[in-house]
Amino acid sequence: MVIQKEKKSCGQVVEEWKEFVWNPRTHQFMGRTGTSWAFILLFYLVFYGFLTAMFTLTMWVMLQTVSDHTPKYQDRLATPGLMIRPKTENLDVIVNISDTESWDQHVQKLNKFLEPYNDSIQAQKNDVCRPGRYYEQPDNGVLNYPKRACQFNRTQLGNCSGIGDPTHYGYSTGQPCVFIKMNRVINFYAGANQSMNVTCVGKKDEDAENLGHFIMFPANGNIDLMYFPYYGKKFHVNYTQPLVAVKFLNVTPNVEVNVECRINAANIATDDERDKFAGRVAFKLRINKA
């Protein structure tokens, strides 16, 4: 014989919930006395306090091994890469001479990029260094901070400096300037105490033919040793890395030209097929004429 439970009224259910939340007879809150709740809160306070202290101690110990100025691990930065300016999507420099908007964006980017290289700013913030030698600034037991940087004046970029240039870095006349810069690697002595320079070529025979003639600033694409080593963003506050400007004089119009530029230095490998940017950079150049 099945015994049916007596159905509780809505009022009875509400009263039971009220008694569960607070029972005035046993002085229990949600089924526990005040002492029971106190022990539970104390347990979790001690437990999470211990976890917090252990995490804090672990972080403190780890931070003692990390320098504020030099990355602990630099194994992936053994060989610096090259990049171009103006910075474009997919490294494509496309210029339509008759369309001002197509090249004005490049001009604006270059104006902003080259502003820190203005001679007046360089003279104010950086040193005139002796060429042909590294500008070393050791700590010798005492923190030598901030490090001084050598001047790289905008006027060294010659016809690509953009100073008083009505051709806007050559973009308005179809003779554009492209700037090559080497990525910064802390405490890297580029060149191994030997001279180094940047060279550019067409990647294939047809590219070399369509590339035409070009000139480089500084002459021969030279990069001086005095701009190395680089000590890091926090140490080398006013550091401006050296640039090489390439002015393309007579690129075949309406043809896409593949250009590759490399740094020729004794301690920078440029033939690693696994890293296309190690010591080199490839970009596409196209000058459109009506």
mmCIF file of N, CA, C and O in Angstrom, residues 13 61 142:
data_model
loop_
_atom_site.group_PDB
_atom_site.id
_atom_site.type_symbol
_atom_site.label_atom_id
_atom_site.label_comp_id
_atom_site.label_asym_id
_atom_site.label_seq_id
_atom_site.Cartn_x
_atom_site.Cartn_y
_atom_site.Cartn_z
ATOM 1 N N VAL A 13 6.055 25.916 3.626
ATOM 2 C CA VAL A 13 7.366 25.928 2.961
ATOM 3 C C VAL A 13 8.141 27.185 3.326
ATOM 4 O O VAL A 13 9.337 27.158 3.629
ATOM 5 N N VAL A 61 61.298 35.577 -4.754
ATOM 6 C CA VAL A 61 62.529 34.837 -5.040
ATOM 7 C C VAL A 61 62.846 34.894 -6.530
ATOM 8 O O VAL A 61 63.996 35.101 -6.933
ATOM 9 N N VAL A 142 79.796 50.155 -10.015
ATOM 10 C CA VAL A 142 78.852 51.220 -9.677
ATOM 11 C C VAL A 142 77.898 51.391 -10.854
ATOM 12 O O VAL A 142 78.337 51.476 -12.003
#
